Short mmCIF file of C-alpha atoms in Angstrom, two decimals:
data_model
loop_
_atom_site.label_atom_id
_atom_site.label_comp_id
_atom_site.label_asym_id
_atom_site.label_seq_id
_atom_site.Cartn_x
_atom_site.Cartn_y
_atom_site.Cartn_z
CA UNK A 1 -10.00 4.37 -19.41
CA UNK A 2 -7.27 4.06 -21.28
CA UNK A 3 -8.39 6.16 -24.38
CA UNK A 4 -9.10 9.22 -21.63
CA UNK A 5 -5.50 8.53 -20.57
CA UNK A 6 -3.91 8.45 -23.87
CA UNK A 7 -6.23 11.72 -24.38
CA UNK A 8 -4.61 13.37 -21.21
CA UNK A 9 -1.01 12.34 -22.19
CA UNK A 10 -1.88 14.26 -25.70
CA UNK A 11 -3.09 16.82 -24.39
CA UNK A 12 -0.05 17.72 -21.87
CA UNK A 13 1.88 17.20 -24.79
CA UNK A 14 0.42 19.98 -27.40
CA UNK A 15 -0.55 22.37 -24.86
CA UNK A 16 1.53 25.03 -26.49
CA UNK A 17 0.02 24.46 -29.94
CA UNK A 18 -2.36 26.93 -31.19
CA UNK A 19 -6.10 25.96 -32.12
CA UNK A 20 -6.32 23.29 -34.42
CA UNK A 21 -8.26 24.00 -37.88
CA UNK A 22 -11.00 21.23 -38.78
CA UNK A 23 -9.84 17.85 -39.58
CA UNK A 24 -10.47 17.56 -43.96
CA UNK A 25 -12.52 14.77 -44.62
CA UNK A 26 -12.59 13.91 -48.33
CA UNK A 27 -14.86 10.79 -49.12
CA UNK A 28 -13.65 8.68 -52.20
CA UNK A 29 -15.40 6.08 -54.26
CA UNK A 30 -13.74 2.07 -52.94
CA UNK A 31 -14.42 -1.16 -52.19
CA UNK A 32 -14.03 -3.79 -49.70
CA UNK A 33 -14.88 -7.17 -48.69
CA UNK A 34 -17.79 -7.31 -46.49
CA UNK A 35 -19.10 -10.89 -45.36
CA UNK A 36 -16.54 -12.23 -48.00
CA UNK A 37 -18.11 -10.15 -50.80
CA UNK A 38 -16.53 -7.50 -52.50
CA UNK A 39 -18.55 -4.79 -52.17
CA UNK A 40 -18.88 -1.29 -54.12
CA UNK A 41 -19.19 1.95 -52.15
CA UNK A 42 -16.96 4.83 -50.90
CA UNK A 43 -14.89 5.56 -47.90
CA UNK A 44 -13.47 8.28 -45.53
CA UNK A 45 -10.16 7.78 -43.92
CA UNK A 46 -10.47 9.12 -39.97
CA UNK A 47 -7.25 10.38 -37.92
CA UNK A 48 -8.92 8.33 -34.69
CA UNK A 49 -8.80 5.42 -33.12
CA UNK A 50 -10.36 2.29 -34.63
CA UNK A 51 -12.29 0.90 -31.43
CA UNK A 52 -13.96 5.16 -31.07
CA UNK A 53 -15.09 5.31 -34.61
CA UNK A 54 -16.08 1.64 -34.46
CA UNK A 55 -18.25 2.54 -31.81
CA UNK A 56 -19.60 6.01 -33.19
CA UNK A 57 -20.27 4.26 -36.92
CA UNK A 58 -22.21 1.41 -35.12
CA UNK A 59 -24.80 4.11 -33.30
CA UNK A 60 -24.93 6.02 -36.61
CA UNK A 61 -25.86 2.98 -38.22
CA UNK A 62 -28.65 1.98 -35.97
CA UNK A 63 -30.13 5.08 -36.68
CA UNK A 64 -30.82 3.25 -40.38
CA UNK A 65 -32.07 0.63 -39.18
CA UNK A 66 -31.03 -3.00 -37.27
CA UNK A 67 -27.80 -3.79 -37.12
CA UNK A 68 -26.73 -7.51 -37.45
CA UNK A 69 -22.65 -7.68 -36.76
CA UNK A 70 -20.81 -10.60 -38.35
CA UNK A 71 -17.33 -11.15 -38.98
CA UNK A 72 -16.44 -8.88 -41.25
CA UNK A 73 -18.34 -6.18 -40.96
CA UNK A 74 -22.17 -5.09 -40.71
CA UNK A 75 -25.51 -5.06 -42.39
CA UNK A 76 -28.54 -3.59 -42.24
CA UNK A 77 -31.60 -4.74 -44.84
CA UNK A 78 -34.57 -2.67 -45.00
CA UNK A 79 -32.69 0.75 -43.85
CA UNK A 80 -34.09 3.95 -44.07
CA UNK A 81 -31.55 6.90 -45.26
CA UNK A 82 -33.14 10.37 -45.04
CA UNK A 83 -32.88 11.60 -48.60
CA UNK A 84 -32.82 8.10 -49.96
CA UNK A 85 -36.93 7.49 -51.14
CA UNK A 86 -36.52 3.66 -50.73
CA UNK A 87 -35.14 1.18 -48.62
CA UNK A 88 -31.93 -0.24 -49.01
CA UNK A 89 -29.29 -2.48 -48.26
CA UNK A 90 -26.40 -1.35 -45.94
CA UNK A 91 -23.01 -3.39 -45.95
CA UNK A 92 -19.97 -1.47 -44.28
CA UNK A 93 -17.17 -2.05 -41.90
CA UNK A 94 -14.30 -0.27 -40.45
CA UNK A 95 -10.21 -1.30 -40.66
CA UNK A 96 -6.88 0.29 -39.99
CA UNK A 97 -5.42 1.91 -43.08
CA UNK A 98 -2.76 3.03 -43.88
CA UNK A 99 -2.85 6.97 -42.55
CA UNK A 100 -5.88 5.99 -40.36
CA UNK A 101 -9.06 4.38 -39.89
CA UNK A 102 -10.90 3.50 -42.58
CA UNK A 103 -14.93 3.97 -42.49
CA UNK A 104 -16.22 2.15 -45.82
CA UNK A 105 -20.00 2.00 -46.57
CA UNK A 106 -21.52 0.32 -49.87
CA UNK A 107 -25.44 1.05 -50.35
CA UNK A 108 -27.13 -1.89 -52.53
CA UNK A 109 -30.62 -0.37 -54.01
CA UNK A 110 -31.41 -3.57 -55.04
CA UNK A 111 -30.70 -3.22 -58.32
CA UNK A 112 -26.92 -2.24 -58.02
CA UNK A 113 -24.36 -0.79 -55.33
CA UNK A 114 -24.94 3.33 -54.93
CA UNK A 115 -21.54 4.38 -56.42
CA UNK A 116 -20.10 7.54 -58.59
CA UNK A 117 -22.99 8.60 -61.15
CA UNK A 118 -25.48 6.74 -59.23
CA UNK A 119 -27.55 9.47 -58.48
CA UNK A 120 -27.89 8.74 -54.11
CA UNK A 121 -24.04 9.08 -54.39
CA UNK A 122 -23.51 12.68 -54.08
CA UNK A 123 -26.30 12.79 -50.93
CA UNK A 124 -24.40 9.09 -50.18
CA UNK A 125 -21.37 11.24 -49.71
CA UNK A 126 -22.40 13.64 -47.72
CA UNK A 127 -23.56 11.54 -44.87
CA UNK A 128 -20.32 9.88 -44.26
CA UNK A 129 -18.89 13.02 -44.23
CA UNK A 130 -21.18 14.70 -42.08
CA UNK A 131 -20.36 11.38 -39.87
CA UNK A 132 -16.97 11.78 -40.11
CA UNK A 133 -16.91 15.31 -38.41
CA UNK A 134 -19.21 14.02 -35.94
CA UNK A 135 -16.64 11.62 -35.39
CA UNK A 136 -14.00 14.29 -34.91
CA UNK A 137 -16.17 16.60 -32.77
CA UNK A 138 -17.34 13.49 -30.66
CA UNK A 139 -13.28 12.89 -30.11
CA UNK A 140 -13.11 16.68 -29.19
CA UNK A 141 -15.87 16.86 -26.67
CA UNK A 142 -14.02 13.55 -24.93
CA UNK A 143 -11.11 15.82 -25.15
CA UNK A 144 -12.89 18.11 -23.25
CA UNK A 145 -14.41 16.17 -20.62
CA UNK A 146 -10.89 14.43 -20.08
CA UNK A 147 -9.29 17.66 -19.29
CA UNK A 148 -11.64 19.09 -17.32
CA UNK A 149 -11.38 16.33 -15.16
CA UNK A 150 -7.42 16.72 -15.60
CA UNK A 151 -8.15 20.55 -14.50
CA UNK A 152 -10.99 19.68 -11.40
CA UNK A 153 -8.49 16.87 -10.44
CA UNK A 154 -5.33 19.44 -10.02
CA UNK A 155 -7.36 22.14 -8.51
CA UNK A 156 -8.27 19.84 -5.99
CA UNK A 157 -4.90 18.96 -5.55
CA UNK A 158 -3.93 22.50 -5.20
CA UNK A 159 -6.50 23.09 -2.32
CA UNK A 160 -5.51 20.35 -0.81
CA UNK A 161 -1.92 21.17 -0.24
CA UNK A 162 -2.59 24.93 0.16
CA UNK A 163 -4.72 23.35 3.81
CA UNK A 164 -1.89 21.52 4.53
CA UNK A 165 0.27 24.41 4.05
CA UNK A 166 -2.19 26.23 6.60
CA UNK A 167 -1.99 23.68 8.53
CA UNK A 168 1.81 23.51 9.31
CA UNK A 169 1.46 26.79 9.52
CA UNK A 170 -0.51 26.27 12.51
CA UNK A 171 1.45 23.42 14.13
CA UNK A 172 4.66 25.84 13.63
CA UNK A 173 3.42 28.35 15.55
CA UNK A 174 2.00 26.12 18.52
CA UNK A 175 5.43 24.24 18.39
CA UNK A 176 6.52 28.16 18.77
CA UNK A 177 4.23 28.59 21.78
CA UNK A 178 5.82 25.16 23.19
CA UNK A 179 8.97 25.68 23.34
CA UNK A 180 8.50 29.50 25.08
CA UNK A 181 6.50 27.33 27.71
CA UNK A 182 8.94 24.55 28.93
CA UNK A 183 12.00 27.42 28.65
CA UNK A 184 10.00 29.35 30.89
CA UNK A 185 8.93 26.23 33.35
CA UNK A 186 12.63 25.16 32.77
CA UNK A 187 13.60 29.21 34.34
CA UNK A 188 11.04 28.48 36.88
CA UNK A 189 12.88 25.38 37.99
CA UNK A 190 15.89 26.25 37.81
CA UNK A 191 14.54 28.67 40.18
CA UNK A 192 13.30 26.49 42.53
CA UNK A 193 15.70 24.26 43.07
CA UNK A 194 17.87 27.15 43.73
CA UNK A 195 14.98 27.72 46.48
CA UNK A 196 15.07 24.45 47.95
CA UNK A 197 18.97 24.04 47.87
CA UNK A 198 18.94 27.32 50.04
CA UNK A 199 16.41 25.87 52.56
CA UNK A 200 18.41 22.91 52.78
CA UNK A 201 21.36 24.48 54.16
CA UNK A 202 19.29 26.81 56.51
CA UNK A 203 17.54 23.21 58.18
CA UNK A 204 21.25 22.04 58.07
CA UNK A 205 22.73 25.00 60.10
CA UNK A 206 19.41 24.90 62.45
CA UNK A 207 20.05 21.17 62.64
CA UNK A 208 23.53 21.92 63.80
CA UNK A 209 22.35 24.69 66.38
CA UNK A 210 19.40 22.14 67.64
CA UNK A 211 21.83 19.03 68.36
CA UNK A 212 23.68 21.32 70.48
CA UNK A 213 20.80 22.10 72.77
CA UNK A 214 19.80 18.57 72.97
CA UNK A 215 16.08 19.24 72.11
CA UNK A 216 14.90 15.93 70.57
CA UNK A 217 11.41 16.82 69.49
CA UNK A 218 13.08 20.03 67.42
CA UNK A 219 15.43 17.57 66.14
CA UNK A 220 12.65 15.35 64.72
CA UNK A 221 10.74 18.37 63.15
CA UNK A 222 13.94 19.37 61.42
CA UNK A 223 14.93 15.69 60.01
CA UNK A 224 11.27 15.69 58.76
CA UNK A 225 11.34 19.06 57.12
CA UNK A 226 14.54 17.88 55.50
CA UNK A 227 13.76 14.49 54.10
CA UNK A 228 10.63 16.38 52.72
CA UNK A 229 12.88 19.38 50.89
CA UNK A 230 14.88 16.50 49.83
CA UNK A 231 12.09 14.66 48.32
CA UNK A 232 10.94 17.91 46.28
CA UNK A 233 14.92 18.68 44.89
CA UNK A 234 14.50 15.38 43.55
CA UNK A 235 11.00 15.77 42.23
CA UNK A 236 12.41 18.84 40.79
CA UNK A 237 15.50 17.45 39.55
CA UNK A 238 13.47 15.02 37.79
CA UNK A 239 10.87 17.39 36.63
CA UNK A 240 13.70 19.33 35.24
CA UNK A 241 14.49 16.23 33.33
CA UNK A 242 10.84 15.49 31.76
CA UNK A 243 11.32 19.44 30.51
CA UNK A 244 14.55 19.33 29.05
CA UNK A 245 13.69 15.73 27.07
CA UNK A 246 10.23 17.96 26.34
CA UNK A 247 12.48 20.47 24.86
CA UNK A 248 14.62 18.17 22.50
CA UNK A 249 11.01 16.52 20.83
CA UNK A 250 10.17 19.99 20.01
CA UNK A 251 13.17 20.80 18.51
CA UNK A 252 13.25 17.80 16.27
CA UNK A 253 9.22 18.18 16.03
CA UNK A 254 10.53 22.20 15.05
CA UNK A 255 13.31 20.27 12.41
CA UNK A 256 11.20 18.57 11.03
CA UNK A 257 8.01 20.90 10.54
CA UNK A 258 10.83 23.17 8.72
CA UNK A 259 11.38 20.17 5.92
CA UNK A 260 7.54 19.27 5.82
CA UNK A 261 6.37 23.40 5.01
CA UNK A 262 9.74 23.22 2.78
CA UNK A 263 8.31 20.40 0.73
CA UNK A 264 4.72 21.67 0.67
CA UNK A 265 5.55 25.22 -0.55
CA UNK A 266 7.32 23.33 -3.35
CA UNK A 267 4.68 20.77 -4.21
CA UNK A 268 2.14 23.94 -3.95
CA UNK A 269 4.24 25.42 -6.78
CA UNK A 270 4.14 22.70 -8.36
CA UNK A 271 0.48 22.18 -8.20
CA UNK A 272 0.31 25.73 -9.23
CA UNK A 273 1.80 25.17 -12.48
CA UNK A 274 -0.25 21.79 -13.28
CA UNK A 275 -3.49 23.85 -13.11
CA UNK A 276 -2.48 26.32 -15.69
CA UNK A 277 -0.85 23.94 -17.36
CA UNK A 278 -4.46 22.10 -17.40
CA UNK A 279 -6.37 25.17 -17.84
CA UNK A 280 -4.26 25.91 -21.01
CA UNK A 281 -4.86 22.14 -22.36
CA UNK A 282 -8.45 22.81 -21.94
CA UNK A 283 -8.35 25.88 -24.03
CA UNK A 284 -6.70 24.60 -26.60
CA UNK A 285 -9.20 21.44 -27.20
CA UNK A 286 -12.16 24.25 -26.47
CA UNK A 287 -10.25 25.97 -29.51
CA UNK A 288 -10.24 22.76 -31.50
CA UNK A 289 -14.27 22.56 -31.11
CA UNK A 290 -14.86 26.07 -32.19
CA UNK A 291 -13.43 25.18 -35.73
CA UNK A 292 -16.46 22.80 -36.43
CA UNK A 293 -18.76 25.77 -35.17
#
């Protein structure tokens, strides 16, 4: 995981370079200790990580033969080299160098170590090189994968926000709807109390009439009809209330669906510019790949 994420971080940071040309390999003649032997062979120096080509060299190996792993380094008796007519002897291991890391091989025929003038070395040669740009193409290809995932991963992203977008979209224009509603219940109200304030007088001048005339049973209708109008100006007083309260949520609800479609347009922009910005890093690796082609 953390090779893909040094990959990614690479990649974001040469996504303005052109295609790369193929890695040079050049194999040279060298020795090394292997299982505290110093061992004849020849080398190639690799501009990738030690634990990746470790792991490539090992599966390249195997396909000469069984690999036993010691401490320091690897052998395989009895392998089998296309090219090579007889079986052979296989001591390598890989280290850090200097300008990379180092791949070093050393093929024992049995009757001496395959080095320059033996005549396996040129064919020698060319399979560590032809491993070596395996190597590099294998590296590519992770390349690859890695930003594709990048690129799947910030489309995703995109989508995601662009619905969210969509959807305070929506929530703007029912919070819209909302507010038009509760102004017009508060109009309707207001008009209604102005309703019931009016019959309250009118019971209040009839009540004034009906005392004079001593008529006890109007008198009781009247009182009744009043403490009921009463009762619904201060269920309307209170409704009035509820609305008004109604009306200050939605504004902040309004407030703060402005901030929320203010931040999404800019993290949509954002987004925006990570998928071309992946999209380019996968072209350039995809460019990389067509120089071993």
């Amino acid at each position: 995981m953390k090779y893909l994420m040094s990959i990614l971080a690479g990649l974001v940071l040469t996504i303005s370079a052109v295609a790369q040309s193929q890695k040079t390999v050049e194999v040279v003649s060298g020795h090394a200790q292997v299982l505290q032997v110093d061992r004849q062979g020849m080398q190639v120096t690799l501009s990738l990580d030690e634990k990746f080509v470790t792991k490539n060299w090992l599966q390249k190996l195997k396909e000469y033969g069984k690999v036993e792993s010691e401490k320091g380094g690897y052998v395989v008796h009895g392998a089998t080299i296309s090219g090579i007519s007889q079986a052979c002897t296989i001591y390598s291991t890989v280290f850090s160098g200097k300008t990379g890391t180092v791949v070093f091989w050393a093929i024992d025929m049995g009757d001496g170590y395959v080095t320059e003038g033996h005549n396996h070395y040129a064919h020698a040669k060319t399979k560590l090189k032809e491993f070596a740009l395996s190597a590099y193409i294998a590296d590519i290809n992770v390349q690859i994968a890695a930003a594709e995932a990048a690129l799947n991963s910030s489309v995703k992203n995109q989508e995601k926000l662009t619905k969210q977008g969509e959807s305070l979209k929506n929530d703007t224009q029912k919070n819209a709807k909302e507010k038009s509603d509760l102004e017009k219940k508060l109009v309707d109200n207001e008009k209604e109390l102005k309703a019931l304030d009016a019959s309250e007088v009118q019971i209040e001048n009839r009540m004034k009439e009906v005392k004079a005339t001593d008529n006890h049973e109007e008198q009781q209708k009247l009182l009744k009809e009043s403490l009921s109008n009463t009762n619904n100006i201060e269920k309307n007083k209170q409704q009035k209330i509820s609305l008004e309260n109604k009306l200050k949520e939605n504004e902040n609800e309004r407030l703060k669906l402005i901030e929320d479609t203010k931040t999404n347009a800019s993290n949509v922009t954002a987004a925006k510019e990570e998928v071309a910005k992946m999209t380019k890093a996968l072209e350039v690796v995809k460019d990389k790949l067509k120089a071993y082609q």
